[in-house]
PDB file of C-alpha atoms and ligand atoms in Angstrom:
ATOM      1  CA  MET Y  65       0.000   0.000   0.000  1.00 63.00           C
ATOM      2  CA  GLN Y  66       1.331   3.445  -0.955  1.00 73.00           C
ATOM      3  CA  ALA Y  67       1.835   5.622   2.148  1.00 85.00           C
ATOM      4  CA  GLY Y  68      -0.393   8.517   1.086  1.00 94.00           C
ATOM      5  CA  LYS Y  69      -1.569  11.679   2.811  1.00 97.00           C
ATOM      6  CA  ILE Y  70      -3.598  11.147   5.952  1.00 98.00           C
ATOM      7  CA  PHE Y  71      -5.507  13.959   7.673  1.00 98.00           C
ATOM      8  CA  LEU Y  72      -6.022  13.135  11.362  1.00 98.00           C
ATOM      9  CA  LEU Y  73      -8.464  15.037  13.587  1.00 98.00           C
ATOM     10  CA  THR Y  74      -8.314  14.443  17.340  1.00 98.00           C
ATOM     11  CA  GLY Y  75     -10.563  15.513  20.197  1.00 98.00           C
ATOM     12  CA  ALA Y  76     -10.633  15.499  23.981  1.00 98.00           C
ATOM     13  CA  GLY Y  77     -11.210  11.730  24.178  1.00 98.00           C
ATOM     14  CA  ILE Y  78      -7.613  11.080  23.130  1.00 98.00           C
ATOM     15  CA  SER Y  79      -6.409  12.761  26.338  1.00 98.00           C
ATOM     16  CA  ALA Y  80      -9.080  11.162  28.569  1.00 98.00           C
ATOM     17  CA  GLU Y  81      -6.877   8.188  29.493  1.00 98.00           C
ATOM     18  CA  SER Y  82      -4.106  10.612  30.365  1.00 98.00           C
ATOM     19  CA  GLY Y  83      -6.442  11.934  33.041  1.00 96.00           C
ATOM     20  CA  LEU Y  84      -7.809  15.072  31.374  1.00 96.00           C
ATOM     21  CA  SER Y  85     -11.577  15.680  31.461  1.00 93.00           C
ATOM     22  CA  THR Y  86     -13.470  15.690  28.215  1.00 95.00           C
ATOM     23  CA  PHE Y  87     -16.272  18.199  27.723  1.00 95.00           C
ATOM     24  CA  ARG Y  88     -19.487  16.288  27.048  1.00 95.00           C
ATOM     25  CA  ASP Y  89     -18.964  12.932  28.674  1.00 94.00           C
ATOM     26  CA  LYS Y  90     -20.550  12.273  32.047  1.00 92.00           C
ATOM     27  CA  GLY Y  91     -18.857  14.564  34.578  1.00 92.00           C
ATOM     28  CA  GLY Y  92     -17.206  16.475  31.739  1.00 94.00           C
ATOM     29  CA  LEU Y  93     -16.114  20.105  31.937  1.00 93.00           C
ATOM     30  CA  TRP Y  94     -19.358  21.450  30.533  1.00 93.00           C
ATOM     31  CA  GLU Y  95     -21.256  19.712  33.333  1.00 94.00           C
ATOM     32  CA  GLN Y  96     -19.109  21.573  35.847  1.00 93.00           C
ATOM     33  CA  TYR Y  97     -18.838  24.979  34.225  1.00 94.00           C
ATOM     34  CA  ASN Y  98     -21.065  27.307  32.225  1.00 95.00           C
ATOM     35  CA  ILE Y  99     -19.528  27.519  28.730  1.00 94.00           C
ATOM     36  CA  GLU Y 100     -20.770  31.061  28.195  1.00 94.00           C
ATOM     37  CA  GLU Y 101     -19.145  32.271  31.441  1.00 96.00           C
ATOM     38  CA  VAL Y 102     -15.700  30.653  31.055  1.00 96.00           C
ATOM     39  CA  ALA Y 103     -15.195  29.951  27.358  1.00 96.00           C
ATOM     40  CA  SER Y 104     -16.637  32.856  25.416  1.00 96.00           C
ATOM     41  CA  LEU Y 105     -15.407  36.365  24.602  1.00 94.00           C
ATOM     42  CA  ARG Y 106     -18.544  37.796  26.231  1.00 95.00           C
ATOM     43  CA  GLY Y 107     -17.768  35.869  29.413  1.00 96.00           C
ATOM     44  CA  TYR Y 108     -14.178  37.150  29.396  1.00 95.00           C
ATOM     45  CA  GLU Y 109     -15.256  40.743  28.904  1.00 94.00           C
ATOM     46  CA  ALA Y 110     -17.878  40.409  31.647  1.00 96.00           C
ATOM     47  CA  ASN Y 111     -15.566  38.768  34.190  1.00 96.00           C
ATOM     48  CA  PRO Y 112     -11.947  38.276  33.026  1.00 96.00           C
ATOM     49  CA  SER Y 113     -10.765  37.064  36.452  1.00 96.00           C
ATOM     50  CA  LYS Y 114     -13.270  34.201  36.420  1.00 96.00           C
ATOM     51  CA  VAL Y 115     -12.097  33.120  32.964  1.00 97.00           C
ATOM     52  CA  LEU Y 116      -8.408  33.361  33.910  1.00 96.00           C
ATOM     53  CA  GLU Y 117      -9.130  31.304  37.023  1.00 96.00           C
ATOM     54  CA  PHE Y 118     -10.821  28.578  34.889  1.00 96.00           C
ATOM     55  CA  TYR Y 119      -7.811  28.346  32.613  1.00 96.00           C
ATOM     56  CA  ASN Y 120      -5.340  28.478  35.534  1.00 95.00           C
ATOM     57  CA  LEU Y 121      -7.153  25.469  37.023  1.00 93.00           C
ATOM     58  CA  ARG Y 122      -6.867  23.623  33.693  1.00 93.00           C
ATOM     59  CA  ARG Y 123      -3.213  24.638  33.246  1.00 91.00           C
ATOM     60  CA  ASN Y 124      -2.388  23.373  36.737  1.00 90.00           C
ATOM     61  CA  SER Y 125      -4.265  20.091  36.157  1.00 87.00           C
ATOM     62  CA  HIS Y 126      -2.266  19.572  32.942  1.00 86.00           C
ATOM     63  CA  GLY Y 127       0.993  19.857  34.835  1.00 77.00           C
ATOM     64  CA  ASP Y 128       1.435  16.227  35.757  1.00 85.00           C
ATOM     65  CA  VAL Y 129      -0.462  14.416  33.015  1.00 95.00           C
ATOM     66  CA  LYS Y 130       1.417  12.356  30.453  1.00 97.00           C
ATOM     67  CA  PRO Y 131       0.764  11.330  26.839  1.00 98.00           C
ATOM     68  CA  ASN Y 132      -0.895   7.912  26.504  1.00 98.00           C
ATOM     69  CA  ALA Y 133      -0.463   5.102  23.957  1.00 98.00           C
ATOM     70  CA  ALA Y 134      -2.786   6.845  21.489  1.00 98.00           C
ATOM     71  CA  HIS Y 135      -0.639   9.997  21.396  1.00 98.00           C
ATOM     72  CA  PHE Y 136       2.510   7.924  20.989  1.00 98.00           C
ATOM     73  CA  ALA Y 137       0.941   5.843  18.213  1.00 98.00           C
ATOM     74  CA  LEU Y 138       0.061   8.936  16.151  1.00 98.00           C
ATOM     75  CA  ALA Y 139       3.615  10.239  16.607  1.00 98.00           C
ATOM     76  CA  GLU Y 140       4.910   6.841  15.471  1.00 98.00           C
ATOM     77  CA  LEU Y 141       2.684   6.972  12.386  1.00 98.00           C
ATOM     78  CA  GLU Y 142       4.018  10.436  11.486  1.00 98.00           C
ATOM     79  CA  ALA Y 143       7.622   9.211  11.853  1.00 97.00           C
ATOM     80  CA  ALA Y 144       6.955   6.040   9.851  1.00 97.00           C
ATOM     81  CA  TRP Y 145       5.066   7.821   7.082  1.00 97.00           C
ATOM     82  CA  ALA Y 146       7.612  10.399   5.967  1.00 93.00           C
ATOM     83  CA  PRO Y 147      10.345   7.888   4.896  1.00 95.00           C
ATOM     84  CA  ARG Y 148       7.675   6.031   2.935  1.00 94.00           C
ATOM     85  CA  GLY Y 149       6.793   9.159   0.985  1.00 94.00           C
ATOM     86  CA  GLY Y 150       3.643   9.720   2.979  1.00 96.00           C
ATOM     87  CA  GLU Y 151       2.413  12.762   4.885  1.00 96.00           C
ATOM     88  CA  ILE Y 152       0.473  13.082   8.125  1.00 97.00           C
ATOM     89  CA  THR Y 153      -1.454  16.227   9.058  1.00 98.00           C
ATOM     90  CA  LEU Y 154      -2.450  16.106  12.721  1.00 98.00           C
ATOM     91  CA  CYS Y 155      -5.140  18.654  13.533  1.00 98.00           C
ATOM     92  CA  THR Y 156      -6.271  18.680  17.139  1.00 98.00           C
ATOM     93  CA  GLN Y 157      -9.167  20.424  18.851  1.00 98.00           C
ATOM     94  CA  ASN Y 158      -7.294  19.954  22.120  1.00 98.00           C
ATOM     95  CA  ILE Y 159      -5.384  22.734  23.819  1.00 97.00           C
ATOM     96  CA  ASP Y 160      -3.092  20.387  25.752  1.00 97.00           C
ATOM     97  CA  ASN Y 161       0.435  19.630  24.509  1.00 96.00           C
ATOM     98  CA  LEU Y 162       0.277  15.840  24.777  1.00 98.00           C
ATOM     99  CA  HIS Y 163       0.669  15.244  21.038  1.00 98.00           C
ATOM    100  CA  GLU Y 164       3.897  17.246  21.029  1.00 98.00           C
ATOM    101  CA  ARG Y 165       5.139  15.565  24.195  1.00 97.00           C
ATOM    102  CA  ALA Y 166       4.504  12.187  22.539  1.00 98.00           C
ATOM    103  CA  GLY Y 167       6.735  13.238  19.636  1.00 98.00           C
ATOM    104  CA  SER Y 168       4.336  14.536  16.985  1.00 98.00           C
ATOM    105  CA  ARG Y 169       6.205  17.274  15.114  1.00 97.00           C
ATOM    106  CA  ARG Y 170       3.515  18.987  13.080  1.00 94.00           C
ATOM    107  CA  VAL Y 171       0.419  19.643  15.187  1.00 98.00           C
ATOM    108  CA  ILE Y 172      -2.257  22.150  14.183  1.00 98.00           C
ATOM    109  CA  HIS Y 173      -4.011  23.437  17.303  1.00 98.00           C
ATOM    110  CA  MET Y 174      -7.216  24.762  15.756  1.00 98.00           C
ATOM    111  CA  HIS Y 175      -8.579  25.763  19.201  1.00 98.00           C
ATOM    112  CA  GLY Y 176      -5.315  27.248  20.481  1.00 98.00           C
ATOM    113  CA  GLU Y 177      -2.924  26.147  23.196  1.00 97.00           C
ATOM    114  CA  LEU Y 178      -3.264  26.224  26.961  1.00 96.00           C
ATOM    115  CA  GLY Y 179       0.452  26.953  27.419  1.00 95.00           C
ATOM    116  CA  LYS Y 180       0.293  30.243  25.531  1.00 96.00           C
ATOM    117  CA  VAL Y 181      -1.199  33.669  26.194  1.00 96.00           C
ATOM    118  CA  ARG Y 182      -2.341  36.332  23.756  1.00 97.00           C
ATOM    119  CA  CYS Y 183      -2.513  40.060  24.342  1.00 96.00           C
ATOM    120  CA  HIS Y 184      -6.110  41.277  24.002  1.00 90.00           C
ATOM    121  CA  ASP Y 185      -4.724  44.541  22.682  1.00 93.00           C
ATOM    122  CA  CYS Y 186      -1.843  43.871  20.316  1.00 97.00           C
ATOM    123  CA  GLY Y 187      -2.364  40.156  19.649  1.00 97.00           C
ATOM    124  CA  ASP Y 188       1.183  39.207  20.726  1.00 98.00           C
ATOM    125  CA  ILE Y 189       1.343  35.481  21.528  1.00 97.00           C
ATOM    126  CA  THR Y 190       3.875  34.151  24.026  1.00 96.00           C
ATOM    127  CA  ALA Y 191       4.422  31.063  26.113  1.00 93.00           C
ATOM    128  CA  ALA Y 192       3.071  31.504  29.619  1.00 87.00           C
ATOM    129  CA  ASP Y 193       4.368  29.494  32.506  1.00 82.00           C
ATOM    130  CA  GLY Y 194       2.863  30.868  35.729  1.00 88.00           C
ATOM    131  CA  ASP Y 195      -0.784  31.582  36.533  1.00 94.00           C
ATOM    132  CA  LEU Y 196      -2.512  34.164  34.391  1.00 95.00           C
ATOM    133  CA  SER Y 197      -3.755  37.275  36.173  1.00 95.00           C
ATOM    134  CA  LEU Y 198      -4.952  40.770  35.433  1.00 96.00           C
ATOM    135  CA  ALA Y 199      -1.760  42.120  37.041  1.00 95.00           C
ATOM    136  CA  LEU Y 200       0.403  40.774  34.213  1.00 94.00           C
ATOM    137  CA  GLY Y 201       1.616  43.060  31.445  1.00 95.00           C
ATOM    138  CA  CYS Y 202       2.168  42.343  27.764  1.00 96.00           C
ATOM    139  CA  ALA Y 203       5.892  42.112  26.914  1.00 94.00           C
ATOM    140  CA  ALA Y 204       5.196  43.540  23.453  1.00 96.00           C
ATOM    141  CA  CYS Y 205       2.941  46.538  24.094  1.00 97.00           C
ATOM    142  CA  GLY Y 206       3.171  46.909  27.854  1.00 96.00           C
ATOM    143  CA  ARG Y 207      -0.603  46.852  28.373  1.00 96.00           C
ATOM    144  CA  ILE Y 208      -1.436  45.590  31.877  1.00 97.00           C
ATOM    145  CA  GLY Y 209      -4.404  43.283  32.405  1.00 95.00           C
ATOM    146  CA  GLY Y 210      -4.930  42.350  28.768  1.00 94.00           C
ATOM    147  CA  LEU Y 211      -3.348  38.891  28.650  1.00 95.00           C
ATOM    148  CA  ARG Y 212      -5.904  36.187  27.779  1.00 96.00           C
ATOM    149  CA  PRO Y 213      -5.366  32.465  27.190  1.00 96.00           C
ATOM    150  CA  HIS Y 214      -4.384  31.748  23.557  1.00 97.00           C
ATOM    151  CA  VAL Y 215      -7.511  29.607  23.295  1.00 97.00           C
ATOM    152  CA  VAL Y 216     -10.334  29.875  20.761  1.00 98.00           C
ATOM    153  CA  TRP Y 217     -13.599  30.611  22.554  1.00 97.00           C
ATOM    154  CA  PHE Y 218     -17.122  29.879  21.399  1.00 93.00           C
ATOM    155  CA  GLY Y 219     -18.079  32.417  18.786  1.00 90.00           C
ATOM    156  CA  GLU Y 220     -14.465  32.945  17.714  1.00 96.00           C
ATOM    157  CA  ALA Y 221     -12.912  31.604  14.509  1.00 96.00           C
ATOM    158  CA  PRO Y 222     -10.724  28.505  14.841  1.00 98.00           C
ATOM    159  CA  LEU Y 223      -7.044  28.944  13.923  1.00 98.00           C
ATOM    160  CA  GLU Y 224      -5.165  27.890  10.774  1.00 98.00           C
ATOM    161  CA  MET Y 225      -8.328  27.102   8.807  1.00 98.00           C
ATOM    162  CA  ASP Y 226      -6.635  27.792   5.429  1.00 98.00           C
ATOM    163  CA  ALA Y 227      -3.859  25.308   6.196  1.00 98.00           C
ATOM    164  CA  ILE Y 228      -6.441  22.831   7.501  1.00 98.00           C
ATOM    165  CA  PHE Y 229      -8.649  22.906   4.433  1.00 98.00           C
ATOM    166  CA  GLU Y 230      -5.653  22.801   2.108  1.00 98.00           C
ATOM    167  CA  ALA Y 231      -4.330  19.660   3.831  1.00 98.00           C
ATOM    168  CA  LEU Y 232      -7.809  18.124   4.011  1.00 98.00           C
ATOM    169  CA  ALA Y 233      -8.445  18.689   0.302  1.00 97.00           C
ATOM    170  CA  GLY Y 234      -5.215  16.917  -0.591  1.00 97.00           C
ATOM    171  CA  ALA Y 235      -5.671  13.946   1.737  1.00 98.00           C
ATOM    172  CA  ASP Y 236      -6.082  10.329   0.652  1.00 97.00           C
ATOM    173  CA  LEU Y 237      -7.762   9.433   3.954  1.00 98.00           C
ATOM    174  CA  PHE Y 238      -9.550  11.397   6.707  1.00 98.00           C
ATOM    175  CA  VAL Y 239      -9.475   9.863  10.197  1.00 98.00           C
ATOM    176  CA  SER Y 240     -11.363  11.454  13.071  1.00 98.00           C
ATOM    177  CA  THR Y 241     -10.659  10.139  16.541  1.00 98.00           C
ATOM    178  CA  ALA Y 242     -11.894  10.722  20.097  1.00 98.00           C
ATOM    179  CA  THR Y 243     -14.240  13.572  19.324  1.00 98.00           C
ATOM    180  CA  SER Y 244     -18.009  13.865  19.764  1.00 97.00           C
ATOM    181  CA  GLY Y 245     -18.403  15.621  16.412  1.00 96.00           C
ATOM    182  CA  ALA Y 246     -20.543  18.155  18.264  1.00 95.00           C
ATOM    183  CA  VAL Y 247     -18.646  21.371  17.497  1.00 95.00           C
ATOM    184  CA  TYR Y 248     -18.137  23.076  14.152  1.00 94.00           C
ATOM    185  CA  ARG Y 249     -15.876  23.783  12.279  1.00 96.00           C
ATOM    186  CA  ALA Y 250     -14.180  20.444  13.143  1.00 98.00           C
ATOM    187  CA  ALA Y 251     -17.476  18.561  12.980  1.00 98.00           C
ATOM    188  CA  GLY Y 252     -17.796  19.641   9.345  1.00 98.00           C
ATOM    189  CA  PHE Y 253     -14.462  18.165   8.207  1.00 98.00           C
ATOM    190  CA  VAL Y 254     -15.949  14.723   7.488  1.00 98.00           C
ATOM    191  CA  ALA Y 255     -18.569  16.209   5.142  1.00 98.00           C
ATOM    192  CA  ALA Y 256     -15.844  18.236   3.387  1.00 98.00           C
ATOM    193  CA  ALA Y 257     -13.764  15.073   2.962  1.00 98.00           C
ATOM    194  CA  ARG Y 258     -16.749  13.158   1.604  1.00 98.00           C
ATOM    195  CA  SER Y 259     -17.594  15.839  -0.925  1.00 97.00           C
ATOM    196  CA  ALA Y 260     -13.983  15.670  -2.110  1.00 97.00           C
ATOM    197  CA  GLY Y 261     -14.349  11.901  -2.539  1.00 98.00           C
ATOM    198  CA  ILE Y 262     -11.901  11.181   0.306  1.00 98.00           C
ATOM    199  CA  PRO Y 263     -12.453   7.962   2.319  1.00 98.00           C
ATOM    200  CA  THR Y 264     -13.373   8.677   5.941  1.00 98.00           C
ATOM    201  CA  MET Y 265     -13.016   6.731   9.180  1.00 98.00           C
ATOM    202  CA  GLU Y 266     -13.815   7.413  12.822  1.00 98.00           C
ATOM    203  CA  ILE Y 267     -12.074   5.761  15.751  1.00 98.00           C
ATOM    204  CA  ASN Y 268     -13.979   6.563  18.924  1.00 98.00           C
ATOM    205  CA  LEU Y 269     -15.177   5.190  22.242  1.00 98.00           C
ATOM    206  CA  GLU Y 270     -18.728   5.301  20.898  1.00 98.00           C
ATOM    207  CA  PRO Y 271     -20.450   6.558  17.736  1.00 98.00           C
ATOM    208  CA  SER Y 272     -20.039  10.343  17.461  1.00 98.00           C
ATOM    209  CA  ASP Y 273     -22.824  12.761  16.575  1.00 97.00           C
ATOM    210  CA  ASN Y 274     -21.834  12.515  12.891  1.00 96.00           C
ATOM    211  CA  ALA Y 275     -21.039   8.784  12.901  1.00 98.00           C
ATOM    212  CA  GLY Y 276     -23.381   8.215   9.967  1.00 98.00           C
ATOM    213  CA  LEU Y 277     -21.089  10.229   7.683  1.00 98.00           C
ATOM    214  CA  PHE Y 278     -18.061   7.969   8.048  1.00 98.00           C
ATOM    215  CA  ASP Y 279     -17.286   5.184   5.558  1.00 98.00           C
ATOM    216  CA  LEU Y 280     -15.504   3.140   8.214  1.00 98.00           C
ATOM    217  CA  ALA Y 281     -15.616   3.083  12.001  1.00 98.00           C
ATOM    218  CA  ARG Y 282     -13.804   1.394  14.846  1.00 98.00           C
ATOM    219  CA  TYR Y 283     -14.928   1.682  18.443  1.00 98.00           C
ATOM    220  CA  GLY Y 284     -12.873   1.257  21.569  1.00 98.00           C
ATOM    221  CA  LYS Y 285     -10.637   3.176  23.928  1.00 98.00           C
ATOM    222  CA  ALA Y 286      -8.163   5.457  22.150  1.00 98.00           C
ATOM    223  CA  SER Y 287      -5.201   3.879  23.948  1.00 98.00           C
ATOM    224  CA  GLU Y 288      -6.112   0.526  22.367  1.00 98.00           C
ATOM    225  CA  ALA Y 289      -7.946   1.278  19.100  1.00 98.00           C
ATOM    226  CA  VAL Y 290      -5.528   3.969  17.823  1.00 98.00           C
ATOM    227  CA  PRO Y 291      -2.303   1.961  18.322  1.00 98.00           C
ATOM    228  CA  ALA Y 292      -3.972  -1.084  16.728  1.00 98.00           C
ATOM    229  CA  TRP Y 293      -4.953   0.952  13.668  1.00 98.00           C
ATOM    230  CA  VAL Y 294      -1.497   2.564  13.407  1.00 98.00           C
ATOM    231  CA  ALA Y 295       0.211  -0.837  13.596  1.00 98.00           C
ATOM    232  CA  GLU Y 296      -2.010  -2.102  10.762  1.00 97.00           C
ATOM    233  CA  MET Y 297      -1.290   0.968   8.628  1.00 97.00           C
ATOM    234  CA  ILE Y 298       2.478   0.658   9.094  1.00 96.00           C
ATOM    235  CA  LYS Y 299       2.333  -3.066   8.300  1.00 96.00           C
ATOM    236  CA  LEU Y 300       0.272  -2.409   5.144  1.00 94.00           C
ATOM    237  CA  ALA Y 301       2.717   0.281   4.026  1.00 93.00           C
ATOM    238  CA  GLY Y 302       5.503  -2.280   4.190  1.00 89.00           C
TER     239      GLY Y 302
HETATM  240  N1  APR A 455     -11.065   6.823  23.951  1.00 66.18           N
HETATM  241  C1  APR A 455     -11.665   7.257  22.813  1.00 66.18           C
HETATM  242  N2  APR A 455     -12.676   8.161  22.800  1.00 66.18           N
HETATM  243  C2  APR A 455     -13.069   8.649  23.996  1.00 66.18           C
HETATM  244  C3  APR A 455     -12.501   8.251  25.222  1.00 66.18           C
HETATM  245  C4  APR A 455     -11.451   7.283  25.159  1.00 66.18           C
HETATM  246  N3  APR A 455     -10.844   6.849  26.270  1.00 66.18           N
HETATM  247  N4  APR A 455     -13.139   8.905  26.221  1.00 66.18           N
HETATM  248  C5  APR A 455     -14.070   9.694  25.639  1.00 66.18           C
HETATM  249  N5  APR A 455     -14.036   9.529  24.315  1.00 66.18           N
HETATM  250  C6  APR A 455     -14.857  10.183  23.305  1.00 66.18           C
HETATM  251  C7  APR A 455     -16.301  10.391  23.733  1.00 66.18           C
HETATM  252  O1  APR A 455     -17.074   9.260  23.367  1.00 66.18           O
HETATM  253  C8  APR A 455     -16.672  11.622  22.909  1.00 66.18           C
HETATM  254  O2  APR A 455     -17.131  11.228  21.626  1.00 66.18           O
HETATM  255  O3  APR A 455     -14.314  11.471  23.124  1.00 66.18           O
HETATM  256  C9  APR A 455     -15.349  12.385  22.750  1.00 66.18           C
HETATM  257  C10 APR A 455     -15.266  13.592  23.636  1.00 66.18           C
HETATM  258  O4  APR A 455     -16.224  14.512  23.168  1.00 66.18           O
HETATM  259  P1  APR A 455     -16.222  15.998  23.757  1.00 66.18           P
HETATM  260  O5  APR A 455     -16.149  15.924  25.245  1.00 66.18           O
HETATM  261  O6  APR A 455     -17.348  16.711  23.105  1.00 66.18           O
HETATM  262  O7  APR A 455     -14.828  16.620  23.266  1.00 66.18           O
HETATM  263  P2  APR A 455     -14.497  17.177  21.828  1.00 66.18           P
HETATM  264  O8  APR A 455     -15.209  16.399  20.772  1.00 66.18           O
HETATM  265  O9  APR A 455     -13.029  17.267  21.735  1.00 66.18           O
HETATM  266  O10 APR A 455     -15.114  18.667  21.894  1.00 66.18           O
HETATM  267  C11 APR A 455     -14.872  19.501  20.792  1.00 66.18           C
HETATM  268  O11 APR A 455     -15.813  21.345  22.006  1.00 66.18           O
HETATM  269  O12 APR A 455     -16.064  22.483  23.970  1.00 66.18           O
HETATM  270  C12 APR A 455     -15.398  22.485  22.783  1.00 66.18           C
HETATM  271  O13 APR A 455     -13.341  23.489  22.422  1.00 66.18           O
HETATM  272  C13 APR A 455     -13.915  22.367  22.985  1.00 66.18           C
HETATM  273  O14 APR A 455     -12.311  21.312  21.537  1.00 66.18           O
HETATM  274  C14 APR A 455     -13.534  21.114  22.235  1.00 66.18           C
HETATM  275  C15 APR A 455     -14.686  20.911  21.270  1.00 66.18           C
HETATM  276 ZN1   ZN A 456       0.192  43.638  23.805  1.00 66.18          ZN
END
């Protein structure tokens, strides 16, 4: 089998076995918090401290989590594909850095990254290590109190959409894993792949909201189903 171009989309479920909460599963983040209050621009403008506190809690909970077998398997696929003339585009909805820590080199974070902050005034993006607070100033423009998480909130446009749709259009296979398929734009990628005649597969714990749109499906825990699929793909590629 020719190692072609695979477009991978991942969601919160791939980090669940690393100990990070998903959003819509039982006990998920959106059962504990009001999306509008902590993950929207309106919520930030109404009460920035509350939003910064939400993201500080998530940043601190990410501190001691580790990549799991699913993250490592996708990094292994990327490493195995290049020498075979193939190409992997890994687009994640997640804001954690577990794909990178597992060794994936090209990761598109369409919803931003928890480890970075953005200046609400000048847009400067920098890595942020300590807790975010309104007392912090922007290193680029000096504005105090304008540093927000570099995370895409509801109602805001996802990042790198041109690069995403370019890679998706040129893919030979679209694989969506560990996502509920509940949130656009990511939830629309499978339809875009289908209209381009690209084969589609989902690998998930259970059928996603758009399960009916996939040509193929495998169900199971990411730490088992993703490595099994990657091993098959590498074997097929020879
Ligand atoms: N292995 C595989 N899949 C899993 C596992 C697991 N161990 N645990 C949960 N899942 C699946 C669930 O079945 C569900 O389909 O992961 C998915 C998690 O869905 P959501 O909680 O909705 O997370 P996600 O799809 O990433 O949400 C998309 O919504 O709130 C926004 O910005 C947020 O990026 C997020 C977006
Ligand atoms: Zn600034």
